[in-house]
mmCIF file of C-alpha atoms and ligand atoms in Angstrom:
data_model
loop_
_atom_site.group_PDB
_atom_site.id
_atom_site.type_symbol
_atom_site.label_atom_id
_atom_site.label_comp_id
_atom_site.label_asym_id
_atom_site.label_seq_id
_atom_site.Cartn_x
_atom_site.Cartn_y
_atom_site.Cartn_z
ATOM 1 C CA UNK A 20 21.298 -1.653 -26.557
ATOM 2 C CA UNK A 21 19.174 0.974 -25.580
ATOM 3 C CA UNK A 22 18.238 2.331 -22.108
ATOM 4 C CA UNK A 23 16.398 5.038 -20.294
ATOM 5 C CA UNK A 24 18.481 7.544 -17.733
ATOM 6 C CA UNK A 25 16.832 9.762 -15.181
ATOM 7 C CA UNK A 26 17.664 13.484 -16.866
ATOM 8 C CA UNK A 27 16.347 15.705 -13.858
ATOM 9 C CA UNK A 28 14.451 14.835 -10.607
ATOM 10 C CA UNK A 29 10.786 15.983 -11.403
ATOM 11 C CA UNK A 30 8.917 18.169 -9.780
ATOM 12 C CA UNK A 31 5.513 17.587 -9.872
ATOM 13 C CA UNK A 32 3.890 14.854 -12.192
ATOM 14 C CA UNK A 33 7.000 13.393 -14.557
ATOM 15 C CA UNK A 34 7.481 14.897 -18.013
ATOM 16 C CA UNK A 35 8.874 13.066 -20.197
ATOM 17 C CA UNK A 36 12.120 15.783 -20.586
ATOM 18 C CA UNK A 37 12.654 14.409 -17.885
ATOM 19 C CA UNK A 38 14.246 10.858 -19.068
ATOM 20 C CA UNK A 39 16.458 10.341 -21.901
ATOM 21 C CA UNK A 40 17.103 7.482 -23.979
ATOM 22 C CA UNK A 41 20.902 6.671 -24.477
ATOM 23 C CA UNK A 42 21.941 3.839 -26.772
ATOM 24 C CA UNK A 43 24.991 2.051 -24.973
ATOM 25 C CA UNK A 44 27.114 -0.545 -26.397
ATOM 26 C CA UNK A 45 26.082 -4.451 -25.376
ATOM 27 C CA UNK A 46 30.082 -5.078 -24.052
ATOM 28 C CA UNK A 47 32.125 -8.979 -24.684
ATOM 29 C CA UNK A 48 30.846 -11.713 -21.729
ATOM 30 C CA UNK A 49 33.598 -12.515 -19.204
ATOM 31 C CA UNK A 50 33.603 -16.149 -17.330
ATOM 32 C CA UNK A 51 30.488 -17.237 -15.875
ATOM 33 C CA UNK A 52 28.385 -14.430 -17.063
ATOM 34 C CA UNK A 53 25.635 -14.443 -18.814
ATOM 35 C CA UNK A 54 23.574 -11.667 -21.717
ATOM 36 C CA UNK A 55 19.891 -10.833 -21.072
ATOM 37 C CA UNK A 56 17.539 -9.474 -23.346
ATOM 38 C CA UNK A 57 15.050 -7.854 -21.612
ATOM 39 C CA UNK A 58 11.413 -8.710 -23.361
ATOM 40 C CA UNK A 59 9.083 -7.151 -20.740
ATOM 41 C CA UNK A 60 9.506 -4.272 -17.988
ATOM 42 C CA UNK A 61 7.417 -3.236 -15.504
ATOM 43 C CA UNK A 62 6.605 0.791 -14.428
ATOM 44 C CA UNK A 63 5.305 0.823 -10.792
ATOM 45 C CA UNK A 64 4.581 3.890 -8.715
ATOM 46 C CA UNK A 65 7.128 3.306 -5.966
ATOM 47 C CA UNK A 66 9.614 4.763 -8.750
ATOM 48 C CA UNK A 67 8.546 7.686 -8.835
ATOM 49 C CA UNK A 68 9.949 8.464 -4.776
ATOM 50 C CA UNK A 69 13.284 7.027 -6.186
ATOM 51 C CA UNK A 70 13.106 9.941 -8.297
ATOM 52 C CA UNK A 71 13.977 12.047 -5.312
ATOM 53 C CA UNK A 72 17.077 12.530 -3.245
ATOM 54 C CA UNK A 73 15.623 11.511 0.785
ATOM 55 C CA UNK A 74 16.270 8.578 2.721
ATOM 56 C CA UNK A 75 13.815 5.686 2.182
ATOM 57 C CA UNK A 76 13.238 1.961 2.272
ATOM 58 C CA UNK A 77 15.527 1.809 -0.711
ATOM 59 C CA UNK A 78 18.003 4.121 -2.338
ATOM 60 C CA UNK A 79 17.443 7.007 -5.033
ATOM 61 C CA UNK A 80 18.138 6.744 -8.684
ATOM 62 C CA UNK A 81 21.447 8.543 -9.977
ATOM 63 C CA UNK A 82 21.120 11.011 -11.736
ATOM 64 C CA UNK A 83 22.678 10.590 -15.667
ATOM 65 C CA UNK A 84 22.507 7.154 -14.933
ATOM 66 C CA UNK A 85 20.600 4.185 -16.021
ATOM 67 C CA UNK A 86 16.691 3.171 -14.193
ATOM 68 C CA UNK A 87 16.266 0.154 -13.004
ATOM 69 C CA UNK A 88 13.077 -1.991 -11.794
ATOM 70 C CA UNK A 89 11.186 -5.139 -12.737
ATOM 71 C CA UNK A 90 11.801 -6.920 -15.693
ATOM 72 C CA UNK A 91 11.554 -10.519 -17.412
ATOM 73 C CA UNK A 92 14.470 -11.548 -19.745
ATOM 74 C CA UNK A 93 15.527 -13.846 -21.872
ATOM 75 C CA UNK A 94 18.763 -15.291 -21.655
ATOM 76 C CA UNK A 95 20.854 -14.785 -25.378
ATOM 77 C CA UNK A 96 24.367 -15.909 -24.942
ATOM 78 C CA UNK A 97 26.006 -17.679 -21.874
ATOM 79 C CA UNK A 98 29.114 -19.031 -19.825
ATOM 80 C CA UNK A 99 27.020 -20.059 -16.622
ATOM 81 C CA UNK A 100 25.616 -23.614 -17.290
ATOM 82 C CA UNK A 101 23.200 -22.725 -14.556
ATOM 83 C CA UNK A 102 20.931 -20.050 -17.527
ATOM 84 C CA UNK A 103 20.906 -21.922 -20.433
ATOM 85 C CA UNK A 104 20.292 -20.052 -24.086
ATOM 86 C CA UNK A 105 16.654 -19.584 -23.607
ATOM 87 C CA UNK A 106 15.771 -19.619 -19.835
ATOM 88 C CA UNK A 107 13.431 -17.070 -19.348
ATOM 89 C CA UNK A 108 14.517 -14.933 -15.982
ATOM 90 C CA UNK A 109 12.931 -12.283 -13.952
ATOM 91 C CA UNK A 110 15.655 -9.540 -12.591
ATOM 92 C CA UNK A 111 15.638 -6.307 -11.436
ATOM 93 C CA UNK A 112 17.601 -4.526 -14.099
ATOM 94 C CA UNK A 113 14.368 -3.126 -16.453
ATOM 95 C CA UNK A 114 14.390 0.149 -18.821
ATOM 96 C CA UNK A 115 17.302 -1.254 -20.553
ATOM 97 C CA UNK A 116 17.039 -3.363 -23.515
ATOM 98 C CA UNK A 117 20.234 -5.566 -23.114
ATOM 99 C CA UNK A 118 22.899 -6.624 -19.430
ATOM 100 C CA UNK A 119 25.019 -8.970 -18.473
ATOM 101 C CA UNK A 120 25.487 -10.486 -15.333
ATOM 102 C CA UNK A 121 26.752 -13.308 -13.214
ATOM 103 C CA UNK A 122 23.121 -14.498 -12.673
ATOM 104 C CA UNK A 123 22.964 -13.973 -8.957
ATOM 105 C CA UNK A 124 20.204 -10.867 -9.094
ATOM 106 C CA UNK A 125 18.243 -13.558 -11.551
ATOM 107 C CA UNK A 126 15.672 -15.912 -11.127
ATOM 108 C CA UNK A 127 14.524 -18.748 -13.470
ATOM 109 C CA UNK A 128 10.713 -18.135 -14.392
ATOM 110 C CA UNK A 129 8.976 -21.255 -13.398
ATOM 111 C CA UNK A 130 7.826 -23.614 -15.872
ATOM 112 C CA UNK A 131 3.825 -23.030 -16.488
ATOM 113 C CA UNK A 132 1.399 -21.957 -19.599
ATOM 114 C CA UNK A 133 0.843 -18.282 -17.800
ATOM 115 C CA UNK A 134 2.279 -15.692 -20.287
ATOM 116 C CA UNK A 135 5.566 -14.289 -18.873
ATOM 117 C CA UNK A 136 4.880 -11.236 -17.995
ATOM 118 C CA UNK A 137 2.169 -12.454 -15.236
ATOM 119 C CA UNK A 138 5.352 -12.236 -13.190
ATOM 120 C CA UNK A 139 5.547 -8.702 -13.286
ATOM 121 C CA UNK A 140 1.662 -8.451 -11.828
ATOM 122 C CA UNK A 141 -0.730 -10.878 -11.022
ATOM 123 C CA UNK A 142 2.040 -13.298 -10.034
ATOM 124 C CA UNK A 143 4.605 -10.876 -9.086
ATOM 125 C CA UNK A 144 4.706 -7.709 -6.826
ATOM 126 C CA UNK A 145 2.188 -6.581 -7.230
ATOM 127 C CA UNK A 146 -0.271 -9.997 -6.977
ATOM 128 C CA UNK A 147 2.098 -10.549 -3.455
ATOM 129 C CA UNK A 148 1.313 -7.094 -2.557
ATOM 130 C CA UNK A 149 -2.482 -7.706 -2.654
ATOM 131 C CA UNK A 150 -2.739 -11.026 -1.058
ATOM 132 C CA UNK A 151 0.395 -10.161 1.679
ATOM 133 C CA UNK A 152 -2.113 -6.586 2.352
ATOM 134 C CA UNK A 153 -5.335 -8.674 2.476
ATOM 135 C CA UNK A 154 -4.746 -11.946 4.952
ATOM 136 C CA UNK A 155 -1.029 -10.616 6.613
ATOM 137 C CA UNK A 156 -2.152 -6.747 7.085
ATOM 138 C CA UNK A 157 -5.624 -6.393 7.139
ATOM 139 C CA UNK A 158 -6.535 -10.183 8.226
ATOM 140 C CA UNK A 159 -9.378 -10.530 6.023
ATOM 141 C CA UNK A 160 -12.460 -12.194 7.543
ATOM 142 C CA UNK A 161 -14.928 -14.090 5.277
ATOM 143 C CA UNK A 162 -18.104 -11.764 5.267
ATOM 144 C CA UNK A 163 -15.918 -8.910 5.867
ATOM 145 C CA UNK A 164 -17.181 -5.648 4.161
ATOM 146 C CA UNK A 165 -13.488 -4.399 2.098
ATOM 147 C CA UNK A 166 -13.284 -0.836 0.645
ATOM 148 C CA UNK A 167 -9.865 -0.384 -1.650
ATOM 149 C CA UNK A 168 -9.076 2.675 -3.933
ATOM 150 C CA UNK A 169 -6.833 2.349 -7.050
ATOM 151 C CA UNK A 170 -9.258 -0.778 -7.351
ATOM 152 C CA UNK A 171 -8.843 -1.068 -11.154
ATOM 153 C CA UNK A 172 -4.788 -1.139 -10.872
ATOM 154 C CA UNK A 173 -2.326 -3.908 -10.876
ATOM 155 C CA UNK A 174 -2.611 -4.314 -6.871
ATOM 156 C CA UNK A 175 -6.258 -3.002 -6.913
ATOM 157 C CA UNK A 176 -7.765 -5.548 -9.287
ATOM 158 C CA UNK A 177 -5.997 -8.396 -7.223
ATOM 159 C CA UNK A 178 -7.567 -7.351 -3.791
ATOM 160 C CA UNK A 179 -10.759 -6.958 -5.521
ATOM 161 C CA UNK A 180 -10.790 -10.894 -6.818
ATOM 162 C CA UNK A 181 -9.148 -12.211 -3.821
ATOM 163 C CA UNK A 182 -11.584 -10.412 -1.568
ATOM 164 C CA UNK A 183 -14.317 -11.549 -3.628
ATOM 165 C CA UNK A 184 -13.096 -15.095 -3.814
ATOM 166 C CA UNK A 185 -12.928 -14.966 0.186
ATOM 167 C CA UNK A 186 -16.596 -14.015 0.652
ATOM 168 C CA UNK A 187 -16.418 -10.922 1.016
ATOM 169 C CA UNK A 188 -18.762 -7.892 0.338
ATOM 170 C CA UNK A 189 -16.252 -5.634 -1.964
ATOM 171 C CA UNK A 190 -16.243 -1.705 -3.289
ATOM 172 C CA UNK A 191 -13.916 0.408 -4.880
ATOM 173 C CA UNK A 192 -12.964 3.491 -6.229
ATOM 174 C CA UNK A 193 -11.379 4.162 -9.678
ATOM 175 C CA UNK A 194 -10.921 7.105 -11.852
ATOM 176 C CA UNK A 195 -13.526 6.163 -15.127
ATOM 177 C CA UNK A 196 -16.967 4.828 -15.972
ATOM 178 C CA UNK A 197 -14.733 2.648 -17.863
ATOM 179 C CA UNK A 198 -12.912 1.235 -15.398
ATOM 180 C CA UNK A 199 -16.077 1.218 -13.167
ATOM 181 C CA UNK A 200 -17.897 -1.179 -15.629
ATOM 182 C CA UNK A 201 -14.600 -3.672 -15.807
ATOM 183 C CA UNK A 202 -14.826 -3.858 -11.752
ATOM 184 C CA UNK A 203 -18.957 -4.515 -11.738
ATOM 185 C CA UNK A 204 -18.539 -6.852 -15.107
ATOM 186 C CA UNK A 205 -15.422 -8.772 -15.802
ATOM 187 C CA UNK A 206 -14.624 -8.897 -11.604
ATOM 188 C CA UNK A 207 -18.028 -8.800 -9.778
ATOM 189 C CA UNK A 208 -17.311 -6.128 -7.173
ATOM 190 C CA UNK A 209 -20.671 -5.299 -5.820
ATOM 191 C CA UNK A 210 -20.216 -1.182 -6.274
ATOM 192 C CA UNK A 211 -17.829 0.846 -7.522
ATOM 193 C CA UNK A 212 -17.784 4.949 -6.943
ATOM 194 C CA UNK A 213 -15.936 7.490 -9.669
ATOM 195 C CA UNK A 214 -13.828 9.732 -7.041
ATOM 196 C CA UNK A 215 -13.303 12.125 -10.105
ATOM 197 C CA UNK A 216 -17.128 12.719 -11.143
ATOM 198 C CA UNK A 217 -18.524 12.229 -7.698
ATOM 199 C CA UNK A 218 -18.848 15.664 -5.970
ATOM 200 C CA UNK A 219 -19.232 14.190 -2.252
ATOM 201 C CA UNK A 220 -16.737 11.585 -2.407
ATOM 202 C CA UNK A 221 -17.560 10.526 1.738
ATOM 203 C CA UNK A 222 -21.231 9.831 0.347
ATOM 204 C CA UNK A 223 -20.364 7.783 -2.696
ATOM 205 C CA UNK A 224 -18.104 5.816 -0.872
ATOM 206 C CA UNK A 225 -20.753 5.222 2.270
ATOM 207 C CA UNK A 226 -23.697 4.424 -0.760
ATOM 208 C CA UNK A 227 -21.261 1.945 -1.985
ATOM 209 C CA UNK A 228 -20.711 0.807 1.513
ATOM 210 C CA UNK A 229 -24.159 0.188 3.256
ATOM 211 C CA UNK A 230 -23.015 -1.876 5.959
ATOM 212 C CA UNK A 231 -19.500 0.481 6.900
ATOM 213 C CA UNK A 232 -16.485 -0.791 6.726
ATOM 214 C CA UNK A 233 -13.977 -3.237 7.886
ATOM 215 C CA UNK A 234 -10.884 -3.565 5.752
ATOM 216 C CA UNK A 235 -9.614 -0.656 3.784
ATOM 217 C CA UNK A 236 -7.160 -1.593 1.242
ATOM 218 C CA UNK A 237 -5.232 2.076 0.869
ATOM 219 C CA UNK A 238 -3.593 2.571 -2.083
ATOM 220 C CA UNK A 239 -4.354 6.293 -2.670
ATOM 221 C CA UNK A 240 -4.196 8.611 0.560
ATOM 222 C CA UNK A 241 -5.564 12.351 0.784
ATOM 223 C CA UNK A 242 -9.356 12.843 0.701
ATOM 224 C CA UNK A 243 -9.951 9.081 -0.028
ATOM 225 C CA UNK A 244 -8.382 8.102 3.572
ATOM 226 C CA UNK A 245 -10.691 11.329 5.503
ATOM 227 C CA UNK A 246 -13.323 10.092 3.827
ATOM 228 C CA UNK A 247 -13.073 6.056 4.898
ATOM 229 C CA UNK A 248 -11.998 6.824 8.444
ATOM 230 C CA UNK A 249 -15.286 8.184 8.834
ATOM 231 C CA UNK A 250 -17.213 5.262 7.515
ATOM 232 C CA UNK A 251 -15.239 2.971 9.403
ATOM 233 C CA UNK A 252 -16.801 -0.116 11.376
ATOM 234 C CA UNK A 253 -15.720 -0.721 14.911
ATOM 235 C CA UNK A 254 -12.570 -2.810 15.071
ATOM 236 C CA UNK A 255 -11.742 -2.084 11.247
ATOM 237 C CA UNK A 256 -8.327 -2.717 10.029
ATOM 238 C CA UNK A 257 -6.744 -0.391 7.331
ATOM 239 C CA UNK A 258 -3.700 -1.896 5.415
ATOM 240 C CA UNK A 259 -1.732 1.202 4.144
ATOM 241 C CA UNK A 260 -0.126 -0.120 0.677
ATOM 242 C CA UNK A 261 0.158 3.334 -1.095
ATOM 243 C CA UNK A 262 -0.249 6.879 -1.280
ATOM 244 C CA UNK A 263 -0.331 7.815 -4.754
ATOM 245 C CA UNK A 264 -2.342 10.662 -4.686
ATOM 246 C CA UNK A 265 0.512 12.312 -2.337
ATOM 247 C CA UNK A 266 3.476 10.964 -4.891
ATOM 248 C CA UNK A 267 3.779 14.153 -7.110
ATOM 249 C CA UNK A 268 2.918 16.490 -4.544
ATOM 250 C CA UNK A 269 5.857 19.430 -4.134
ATOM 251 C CA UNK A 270 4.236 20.895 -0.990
ATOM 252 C CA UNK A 271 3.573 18.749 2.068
ATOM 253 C CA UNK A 272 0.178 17.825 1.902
ATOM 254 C CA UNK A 273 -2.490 17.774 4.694
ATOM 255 C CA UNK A 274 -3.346 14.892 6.909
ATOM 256 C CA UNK A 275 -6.776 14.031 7.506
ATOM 257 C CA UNK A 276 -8.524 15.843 10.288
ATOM 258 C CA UNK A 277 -9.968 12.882 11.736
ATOM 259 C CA UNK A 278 -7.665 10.795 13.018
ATOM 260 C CA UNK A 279 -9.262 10.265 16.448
ATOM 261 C CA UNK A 280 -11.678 7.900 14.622
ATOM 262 C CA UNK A 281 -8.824 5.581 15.298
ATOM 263 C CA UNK A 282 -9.886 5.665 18.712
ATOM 264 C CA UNK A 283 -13.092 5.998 18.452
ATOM 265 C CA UNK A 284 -13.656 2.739 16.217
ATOM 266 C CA UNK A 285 -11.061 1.068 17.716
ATOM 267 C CA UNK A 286 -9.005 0.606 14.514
ATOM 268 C CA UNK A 287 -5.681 -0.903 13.230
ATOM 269 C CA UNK A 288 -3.954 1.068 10.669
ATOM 270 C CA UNK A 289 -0.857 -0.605 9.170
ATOM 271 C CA UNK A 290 1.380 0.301 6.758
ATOM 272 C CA UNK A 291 3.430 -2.479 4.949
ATOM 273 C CA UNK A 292 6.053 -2.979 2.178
ATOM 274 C CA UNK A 293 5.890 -5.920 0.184
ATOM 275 C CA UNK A 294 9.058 -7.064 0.294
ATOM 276 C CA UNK A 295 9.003 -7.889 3.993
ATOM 277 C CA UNK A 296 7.439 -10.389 3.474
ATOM 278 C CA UNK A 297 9.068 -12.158 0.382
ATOM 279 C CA UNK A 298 9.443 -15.515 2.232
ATOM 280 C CA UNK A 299 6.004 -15.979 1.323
ATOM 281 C CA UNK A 300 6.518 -15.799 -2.372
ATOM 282 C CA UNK A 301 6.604 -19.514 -2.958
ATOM 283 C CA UNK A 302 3.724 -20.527 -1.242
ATOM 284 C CA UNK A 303 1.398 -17.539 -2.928
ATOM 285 C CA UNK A 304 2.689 -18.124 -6.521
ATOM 286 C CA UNK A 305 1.640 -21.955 -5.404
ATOM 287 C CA UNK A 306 -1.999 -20.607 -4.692
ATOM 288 C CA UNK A 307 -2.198 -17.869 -7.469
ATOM 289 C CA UNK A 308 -1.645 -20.020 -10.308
ATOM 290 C CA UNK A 309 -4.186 -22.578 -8.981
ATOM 291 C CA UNK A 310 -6.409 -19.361 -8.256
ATOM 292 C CA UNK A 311 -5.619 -18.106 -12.155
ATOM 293 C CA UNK A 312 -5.726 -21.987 -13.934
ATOM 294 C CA UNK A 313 -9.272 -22.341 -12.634
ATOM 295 C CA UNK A 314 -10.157 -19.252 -13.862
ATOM 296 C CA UNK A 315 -11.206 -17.807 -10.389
ATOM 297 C CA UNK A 316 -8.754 -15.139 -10.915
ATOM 298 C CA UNK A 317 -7.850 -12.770 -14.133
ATOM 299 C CA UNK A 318 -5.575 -9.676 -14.513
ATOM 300 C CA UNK A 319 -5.790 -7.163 -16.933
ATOM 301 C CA UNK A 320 -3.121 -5.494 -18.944
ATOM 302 C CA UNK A 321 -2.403 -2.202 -20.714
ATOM 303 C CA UNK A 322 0.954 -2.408 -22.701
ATOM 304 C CA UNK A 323 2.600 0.250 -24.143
ATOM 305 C CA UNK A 324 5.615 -0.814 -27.204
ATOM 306 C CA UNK A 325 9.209 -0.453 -27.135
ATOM 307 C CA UNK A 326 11.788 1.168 -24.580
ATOM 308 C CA UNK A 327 11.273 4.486 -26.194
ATOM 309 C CA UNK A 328 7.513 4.642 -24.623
ATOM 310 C CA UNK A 329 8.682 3.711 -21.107
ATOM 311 C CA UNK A 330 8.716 7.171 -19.560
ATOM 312 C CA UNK A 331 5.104 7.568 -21.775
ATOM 313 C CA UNK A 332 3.960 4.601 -19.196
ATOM 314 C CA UNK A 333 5.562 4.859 -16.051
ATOM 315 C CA UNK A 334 3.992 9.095 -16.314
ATOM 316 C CA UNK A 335 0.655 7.229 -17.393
ATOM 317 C CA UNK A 336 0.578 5.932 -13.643
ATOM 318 C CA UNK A 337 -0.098 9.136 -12.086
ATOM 319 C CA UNK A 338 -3.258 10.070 -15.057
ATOM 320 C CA UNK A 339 -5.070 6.848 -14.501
ATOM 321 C CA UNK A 340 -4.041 5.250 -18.308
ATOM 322 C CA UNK A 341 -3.781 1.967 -17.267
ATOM 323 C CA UNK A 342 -6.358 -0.962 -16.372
ATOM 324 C CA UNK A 343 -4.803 -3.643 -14.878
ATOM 325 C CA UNK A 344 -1.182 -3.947 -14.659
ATOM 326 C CA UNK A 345 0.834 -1.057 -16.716
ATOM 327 C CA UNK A 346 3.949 -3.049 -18.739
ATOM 328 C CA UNK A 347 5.864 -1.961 -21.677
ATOM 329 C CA UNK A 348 6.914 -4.879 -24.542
ATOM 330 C CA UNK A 349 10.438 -4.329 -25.384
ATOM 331 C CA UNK A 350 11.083 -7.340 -27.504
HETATM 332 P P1 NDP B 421 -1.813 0.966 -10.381
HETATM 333 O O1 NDP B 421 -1.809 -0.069 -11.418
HETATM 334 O O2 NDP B 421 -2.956 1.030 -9.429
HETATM 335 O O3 NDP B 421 -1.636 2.355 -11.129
HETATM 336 C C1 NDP B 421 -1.854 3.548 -10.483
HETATM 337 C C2 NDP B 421 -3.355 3.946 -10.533
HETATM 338 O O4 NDP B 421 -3.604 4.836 -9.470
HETATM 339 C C3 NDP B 421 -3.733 4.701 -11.787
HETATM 340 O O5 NDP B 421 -4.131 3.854 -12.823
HETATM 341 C C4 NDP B 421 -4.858 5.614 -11.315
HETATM 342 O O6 NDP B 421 -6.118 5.003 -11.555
HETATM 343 C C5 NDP B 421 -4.638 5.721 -9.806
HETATM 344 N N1 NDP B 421 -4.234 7.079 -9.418
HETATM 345 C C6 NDP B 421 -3.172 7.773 -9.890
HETATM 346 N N2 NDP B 421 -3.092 8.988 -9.291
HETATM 347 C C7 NDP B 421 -4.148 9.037 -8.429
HETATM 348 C C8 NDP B 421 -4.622 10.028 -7.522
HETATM 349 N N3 NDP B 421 -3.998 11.206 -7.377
HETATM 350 N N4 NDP B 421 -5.736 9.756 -6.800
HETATM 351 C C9 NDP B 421 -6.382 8.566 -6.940
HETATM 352 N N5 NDP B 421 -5.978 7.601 -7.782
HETATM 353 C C10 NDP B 421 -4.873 7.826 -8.510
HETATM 354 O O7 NDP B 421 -0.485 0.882 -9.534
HETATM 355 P P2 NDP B 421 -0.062 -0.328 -8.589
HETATM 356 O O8 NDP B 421 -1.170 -1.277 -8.511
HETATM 357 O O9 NDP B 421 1.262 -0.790 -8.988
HETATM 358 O O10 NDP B 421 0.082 0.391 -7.177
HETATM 359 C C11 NDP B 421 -1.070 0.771 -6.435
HETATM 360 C C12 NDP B 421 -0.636 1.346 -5.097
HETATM 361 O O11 NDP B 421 0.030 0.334 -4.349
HETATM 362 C C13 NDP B 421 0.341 2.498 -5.211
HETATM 363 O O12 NDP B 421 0.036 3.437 -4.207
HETATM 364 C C14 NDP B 421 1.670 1.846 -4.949
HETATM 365 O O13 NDP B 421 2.627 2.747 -4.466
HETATM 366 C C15 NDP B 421 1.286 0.819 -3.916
HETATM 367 N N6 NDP B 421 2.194 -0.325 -3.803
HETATM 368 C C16 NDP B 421 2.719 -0.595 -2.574
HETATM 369 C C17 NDP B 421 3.514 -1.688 -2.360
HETATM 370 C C18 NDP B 421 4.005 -1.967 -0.981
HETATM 371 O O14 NDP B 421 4.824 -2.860 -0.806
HETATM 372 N N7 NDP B 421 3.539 -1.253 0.021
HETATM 373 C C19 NDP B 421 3.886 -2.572 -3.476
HETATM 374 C C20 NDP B 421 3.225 -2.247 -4.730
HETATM 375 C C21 NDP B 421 2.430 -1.143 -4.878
HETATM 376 P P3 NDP B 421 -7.493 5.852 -11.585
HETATM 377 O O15 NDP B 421 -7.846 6.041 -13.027
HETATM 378 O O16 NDP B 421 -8.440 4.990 -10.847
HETATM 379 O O17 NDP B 421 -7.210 7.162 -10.919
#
């Protein structure tokens, strides 16, 4: 079995010297445990602050040692009668190829004709993410006008839709023409601005925005949060899901200068972290799939092959490769 180990901490955006890719040997089953072959795994950004020693929400990666994140599985060989040869399991032990386990960090994929890997985006983390940010954080009202960068990503796509779906007026910000023209044609957002060709970014987001705003979904940080503070609407809420634009940064970076327009619009800013508020899985895979089966919902994916090209993906994150959700196919 083969599996990627974190070499060095990077500094900076990842390279890939900084991984390595170890072959290990798949060890003999003891009592009750069962063998997983990974067949999907997901990159996400939150791995790249695992990549550094400081005290978070959850723990750093070892050095030398194995990564780990979301994955879906298929079960090979088994002495727990509760995973069948077969079952199909999501778990959090991705970039390897093969483990075993006892089956208590595993849960059964639920039977439905949505490809598998949907439970590594639209109806997994990152799906909850989007609909947990949009009616939990930022208590989307119908009408409301929503704002949310990274809006061509796995979470970013997702708000878009759901936002749209709510009657909402919706705008984004992405990184390509390309990705601008997926937004306006496959997911009807009403305008979309480039924040790398525009050269006033505060403008192209309040052209985009005619009527202010009232829900920022925040995904990206920096100059993208300045600029939306100012074009807030009075009483706006802003649900803080992300920062990515501060991820790789190896200086402390600057806040925005205008944070009295909290006060002066009156607004809620909230940050949030998905798994908070897991006891609401159930009840929004419920809704997603009906969302996705009647074809009011649809998630793009950009899938790079084999365990080798993990670190290839998961450094893709932070240049803006992906549309959609960013997966790699291991099996
Ligand atoms: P995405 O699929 O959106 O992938 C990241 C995208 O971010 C890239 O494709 C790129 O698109 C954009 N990007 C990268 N660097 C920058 C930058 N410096 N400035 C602006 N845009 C950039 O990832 P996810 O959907 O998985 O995650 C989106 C955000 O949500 C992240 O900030 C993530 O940390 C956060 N998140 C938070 C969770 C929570 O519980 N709070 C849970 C899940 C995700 P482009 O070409 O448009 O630049």
């Amino acid at each position: 079995s083969r599996e990627i180990h974190l070499k060095h901490r990077p500094s900076g955006i990842p390279g890939s010297e900084d991984f390595s890719l170890v072959s290990v040997p798949v060890g003999v089953l003891k009592e009750g445990e069962v063998l997983v072959k990974n067949l999907w795994m997901s990159v996400d950004p939150y791995m790249r602050g695992r990549m550094l020693e400081r005290k978070s929400y959850i723990a750093p990666f070892e050095l030398g040692e194995v990564l780990s994140g979301g994955a879906i599985g298929e079960v090979v060989e088994t002495n727990n009668p509760a995973f069948p040869v077969g079952s199909k399991v999501a778990n959090m032990s991705g970039w390897r190829e093969y483990f075993s386990t006892s089956g208590a960090d595993l849960q059964l994929l639920p039977k439905t004709d949505i490809p598998d890997q949907a439970f590594l985006g639209v109806l997994g983390m990152p799906g909850m993410t989007a609909y947990t940010g949009l009616s939990k954080i930022a208590q989307l009202k119908e009408g409301d006008s929503v704002f949310v960068s990274a809006a061509s990503g796995a979470v970013g796509a997702i708000v878009c839709q759901i936002a749209k779906l709510k009657g909402c007026y919706v705008a984004g910000s992405v990184g390509s023409d390309e990705k601008a023209r997926y937004l306006l044609e496959e997911l009807g957002v009403d305008a979309v601005v480039n924040y790398k060709t525009t050269d006033n970014l505060q403008e192209s987001i309040a052209k985009a925005c005619p009527e202010g705003i009232d829900v920022y979904f925040e995904n990206v940080g920096g100059a993208h949060l300045e600029a939306v503070l100012n074009l807030m609407n009075d009483y706006g809420r802003i649900a803080v899901c992300g920062m990515i634009d501060q991820y790789n940064a190896t200086s402390p970076s600057a806040g925005p200068s205008n944070l009295s327009q909290l006060i002066i619009k009156k607004l809620t800013m909230q940050g949030f972290i998905v798994f908070d508020h897991w006891d609401g899985y159930p009840a929004f895979v419920e809704q997603m799939t009906q969302w996705i089966q009647q074809g009011k919902i649809s998630a793009k994916e950009t899938v790079y092959q084999g365990i080798e090209q993990a670190p290839e993906a998961f450094i893709g994150l932070f240049t803006g490769k992906n549309t959609g959700k960013m997966l790699v196919k291991l099996a």
